[in-house]
Each structure stands twice: as C-alpha cells, then as structure tokens.
PDB file of C-alpha atoms in Angstrom:
ATOM      1  CA  MET A 205      19.056  17.896  21.350  1.00 82.00           C
ATOM      2  CA  PRO A 206      16.739  19.532  18.126  1.00 90.00           C
ATOM      3  CA  LEU A 207      18.368  19.782  15.287  1.00 92.00           C
ATOM      4  CA  SER A 208      19.056  23.326  14.016  1.00 96.00           C
ATOM      5  CA  PRO A 209      16.576  25.185  10.951  1.00 96.00           C
ATOM      6  CA  LEU A 210      19.472  24.756   8.522  1.00 97.00           C
ATOM      7  CA  HIS A 211      20.306  20.303   9.473  1.00 97.00           C
ATOM      8  CA  THR A 212      16.918  20.038  10.061  1.00 97.00           C
ATOM      9  CA  LEU A 213      16.714  21.783   5.691  1.00 98.00           C
ATOM     10  CA  ALA A 214      19.675  20.520   5.170  1.00 98.00           C
ATOM     11  CA  ILE A 215      17.892  16.567   5.953  1.00 98.00           C
ATOM     12  CA  ILE A 216      14.875  17.428   3.921  1.00 98.00           C
ATOM     13  CA  ALA A 217      16.890  18.542   0.791  1.00 98.00           C
ATOM     14  CA  VAL A 218      19.022  15.182   0.795  1.00 98.00           C
ATOM     15  CA  CYS A 219      15.301  13.220   1.409  1.00 98.00           C
ATOM     16  CA  SER A 220      13.737  14.985  -1.959  1.00 98.00           C
ATOM     17  CA  ALA A 221      15.760  14.035  -4.143  1.00 98.00           C
ATOM     18  CA  VAL A 222      16.699  10.347  -2.985  1.00 98.00           C
ATOM     19  CA  THR A 223      12.970  10.905  -3.529  1.00 98.00           C
ATOM     20  CA  LEU A 224      12.704  12.336  -7.236  1.00 97.00           C
ATOM     21  CA  PHE A 225      16.471  10.481  -7.997  1.00 96.00           C
ATOM     22  CA  THR A 226      14.277   7.715  -7.469  1.00 94.00           C
ATOM     23  CA  ARG A 227      11.306   7.947  -9.175  1.00 94.00           C
ATOM     24  CA  ALA A 228      13.099   9.791 -12.106  1.00 92.00           C
ATOM     25  CA  PHE A 229      15.628   7.167 -12.633  1.00 88.00           C
ATOM     26  CA  PRO A 230      13.094   4.989 -15.043  1.00 81.00           C
ATOM     27  CA  PHE A 231      12.141   7.424 -16.684  1.00 82.00           C
ATOM     28  CA  LEU A 232      15.931   9.393 -17.164  1.00 83.00           C
ATOM     29  CA  PHE A 233      17.114   5.704 -17.783  1.00 78.00           C
ATOM     30  CA  LEU A 234      15.372   2.845 -19.071  1.00 74.00           C
ATOM     31  CA  SER A 235      13.172   4.818 -21.384  1.00 69.00           C
ATOM     32  CA  LYS A 236      15.203   4.960 -24.294  1.00 71.00           C
ATOM     33  CA  GLY A 237      13.813   3.694 -27.392  1.00 73.00           C
ATOM     34  CA  LYS A 238      14.662   0.174 -25.624  1.00 75.00           C
ATOM     35  CA  THR A 239      13.154  -2.621 -24.775  1.00 78.00           C
ATOM     36  CA  ALA A 240      12.577  -3.763 -21.209  1.00 76.00           C
ATOM     37  CA  THR A 241      15.109  -7.291 -20.208  1.00 82.00           C
ATOM     38  CA  LYS A 242      13.392  -9.741 -19.007  1.00 90.00           C
ATOM     39  CA  TYR A 243      13.878  -8.912 -15.308  1.00 90.00           C
ATOM     40  CA  SER A 244      12.012  -6.146 -15.212  1.00 83.00           C
ATOM     41  CA  VAL A 245       9.110  -7.737 -17.221  1.00 87.00           C
ATOM     42  CA  TYR A 246       9.675  -9.502 -14.441  1.00 94.00           C
ATOM     43  CA  LEU A 247       9.298  -7.145 -11.966  1.00 91.00           C
ATOM     44  CA  ALA A 248       6.959  -5.577 -13.489  1.00 88.00           C
ATOM     45  CA  GLN A 249       4.823  -8.489 -13.363  1.00 93.00           C
ATOM     46  CA  ALA A 250       5.677 -10.132  -9.617  1.00 95.00           C
ATOM     47  CA  LEU A 251       5.782  -7.030  -7.567  1.00 94.00           C
ATOM     48  CA  PRO A 252       2.558  -5.619  -7.711  1.00 90.00           C
ATOM     49  CA  PRO A 253       0.497  -8.628  -6.048  1.00 90.00           C
ATOM     50  CA  ALA A 254       4.271  -9.352  -3.829  1.00 94.00           C
ATOM     51  CA  VAL A 255       3.529  -5.878  -2.503  1.00 93.00           C
ATOM     52  CA  MET A 256      -0.080  -6.997  -1.713  1.00 90.00           C
ATOM     53  CA  ALA A 257       0.744  -9.921  -0.292  1.00 92.00           C
ATOM     54  CA  MET A 258       2.840  -8.137   2.361  1.00 96.00           C
ATOM     55  CA  LEU A 259       0.691  -4.728   2.670  1.00 92.00           C
ATOM     56  CA  ILE A 260      -2.076  -7.375   4.112  1.00 92.00           C
ATOM     57  CA  VAL A 261       0.000  -9.258   6.065  1.00 94.00           C
ATOM     58  CA  TYR A 262       0.765  -5.989   8.492  1.00 95.00           C
ATOM     59  CA  CYS A 263      -1.812  -4.406   8.653  1.00 91.00           C
ATOM     60  CA  LEU A 264      -3.624  -7.640   9.719  1.00 93.00           C
ATOM     61  CA  ARG A 265      -0.148  -9.485  11.450  1.00 94.00           C
ATOM     62  CA  SER A 266      -2.179  -7.851  14.980  1.00 92.00           C
ATOM     63  CA  THR A 267      -5.809  -8.766  14.412  1.00 92.00           C
ATOM     64  CA  PRO A 268      -7.137  -9.882  17.981  1.00 88.00           C
ATOM     65  CA  VAL A 269      -8.256 -13.541  16.956  1.00 88.00           C
ATOM     66  CA  LEU A 270      -8.971 -14.419  20.445  1.00 89.00           C
ATOM     67  CA  ALA A 271     -10.712 -11.198  21.899  1.00 89.00           C
ATOM     68  CA  SER A 272     -13.858  -9.129  21.085  1.00 87.00           C
ATOM     69  CA  PRO A 273     -14.902  -8.802  17.886  1.00 90.00           C
ATOM     70  CA  HIS A 274     -12.160 -11.473  16.502  1.00 90.00           C
ATOM     71  CA  GLY A 275     -11.571 -10.574  13.439  1.00 92.00           C
ATOM     72  CA  ILE A 276     -15.060 -10.021  12.062  1.00 94.00           C
ATOM     73  CA  PRO A 277     -14.547  -6.283  10.767  1.00 94.00           C
ATOM     74  CA  GLU A 278     -11.045  -7.758   9.093  1.00 94.00           C
ATOM     75  CA  ALA A 279     -12.846 -10.243   7.698  1.00 95.00           C
ATOM     76  CA  ALA A 280     -15.383  -8.086   6.249  1.00 96.00           C
ATOM     77  CA  ALA A 281     -13.533  -5.644   4.827  1.00 95.00           C
ATOM     78  CA  VAL A 282     -11.248  -8.132   3.984  1.00 95.00           C
ATOM     79  CA  ALA A 283     -14.261  -9.719   1.551  1.00 96.00           C
ATOM     80  CA  ALA A 284     -14.777  -6.999   0.468  1.00 96.00           C
ATOM     81  CA  VAL A 285     -12.537  -5.530  -1.330  1.00 95.00           C
ATOM     82  CA  ILE A 286     -11.802  -9.304  -2.935  1.00 95.00           C
ATOM     83  CA  LEU A 287     -15.479  -9.678  -3.898  1.00 97.00           C
ATOM     84  CA  LEU A 288     -15.972  -6.096  -5.293  1.00 96.00           C
ATOM     85  CA  HIS A 289     -11.995  -6.015  -6.538  1.00 94.00           C
ATOM     86  CA  LEU A 290     -12.854  -8.982  -8.331  1.00 96.00           C
ATOM     87  CA  TRP A 291     -16.663  -8.095  -9.610  1.00 97.00           C
ATOM     88  CA  LYS A 292     -15.978  -4.081 -11.181  1.00 96.00           C
ATOM     89  CA  ARG A 293     -12.121  -4.676 -11.451  1.00 92.00           C
ATOM     90  CA  ASN A 294     -11.291  -0.754 -10.073  1.00 94.00           C
ATOM     91  CA  ASN A 295      -8.815  -0.742  -7.803  1.00 90.00           C
ATOM     92  CA  LEU A 296     -10.507   2.781  -5.650  1.00 94.00           C
ATOM     93  CA  LEU A 297     -13.493   1.683  -5.262  1.00 96.00           C
ATOM     94  CA  SER A 298     -12.510  -1.643  -3.685  1.00 93.00           C
ATOM     95  CA  ILE A 299      -9.826   0.035  -1.589  1.00 93.00           C
ATOM     96  CA  LEU A 300     -12.717   2.250  -0.632  1.00 96.00           C
ATOM     97  CA  GLY A 301     -15.452  -0.478  -0.089  1.00 96.00           C
ATOM     98  CA  GLY A 302     -13.569  -2.222   2.144  1.00 95.00           C
ATOM     99  CA  THR A 303     -12.681   0.646   4.238  1.00 96.00           C
ATOM    100  CA  VAL A 304     -16.510   2.437   4.083  1.00 97.00           C
ATOM    101  CA  ILE A 305     -17.102  -1.087   5.038  1.00 97.00           C
ATOM    102  CA  TYR A 306     -14.116  -1.738   7.782  1.00 95.00           C
ATOM    103  CA  MET A 307     -14.904   1.407   9.541  1.00 96.00           C
ATOM    104  CA  VAL A 308     -18.417   0.774   9.714  1.00 97.00           C
ATOM    105  CA  LEU A 309     -18.415  -2.766  11.440  1.00 95.00           C
ATOM    106  CA  LEU A 310     -16.003  -0.756  13.670  1.00 93.00           C
ATOM    107  CA  GLN A 311     -16.973   2.703  15.038  1.00 95.00           C
ATOM    108  CA  GLY A 312     -20.719   1.063  15.045  1.00 94.00           C
ATOM    109  CA  VAL A 313     -21.707  -2.476  15.019  1.00 93.00           C
ATOM    110  CA  PHE A 314     -18.939  -3.695  17.165  1.00 88.00           C
ATOM    111  CA  ALA A 315     -18.329  -0.459  18.875  1.00 82.00           C
TER     112      ALA A 315
END
C-alpha cells in the first residue's frame, strides 16, 4: 500500500525532529558549565574504539576466505588502514588509503 504524500512528509518530519534532538541534546543540556560525569567521560573514551571494532566485524563478516581471492583485498585494505593510521594519525588519509587499495585490488588485480 503506497503512502500518501502527507503521510510521507509526516514520517520525514518526525525522523528529522528526532535526529535533530539527539544531535542537539548534549549541547543543550550537558554543557552548561557543568563538569562531565565519570560515566560520560568513560563513554567518550570507550565508544569510539567499540564502534570501530563493530564496523570492522560488520564489514568483514561475509568475506569469502575459502573461495578466491580468499580475503586478500580485505586483509590488504585493513593492513593499509592500520599502517597509515599508525604512521600519519590522520583518519581521512587512513580511510581513503584503505578504500583505494581495496578497490584497486578488487577491480584491477583480482577482477
């Protein structure tokens, strides 16, 4: 059953409002000259590595290690990201370098 244009706009408006609220919440309610709680400091330190680990598992979960190319492009890209990040400490360079290496290997070498 297709949605009416008004219903579609209402869904978009609600999703936009919720997204705006969740992004603005920390700035509106948690930064009024108050010091951060121990829990929020812990979350700020623990969540970025946890999210990155979860993304790595999500991206590599369906890598075919028993069939050609045996996960070589994925392993090379992950290694490139790690090495570039340890070398330059630049997130954008690490992501871009890993993506370029992965696409060159996948589209060129193992095509």
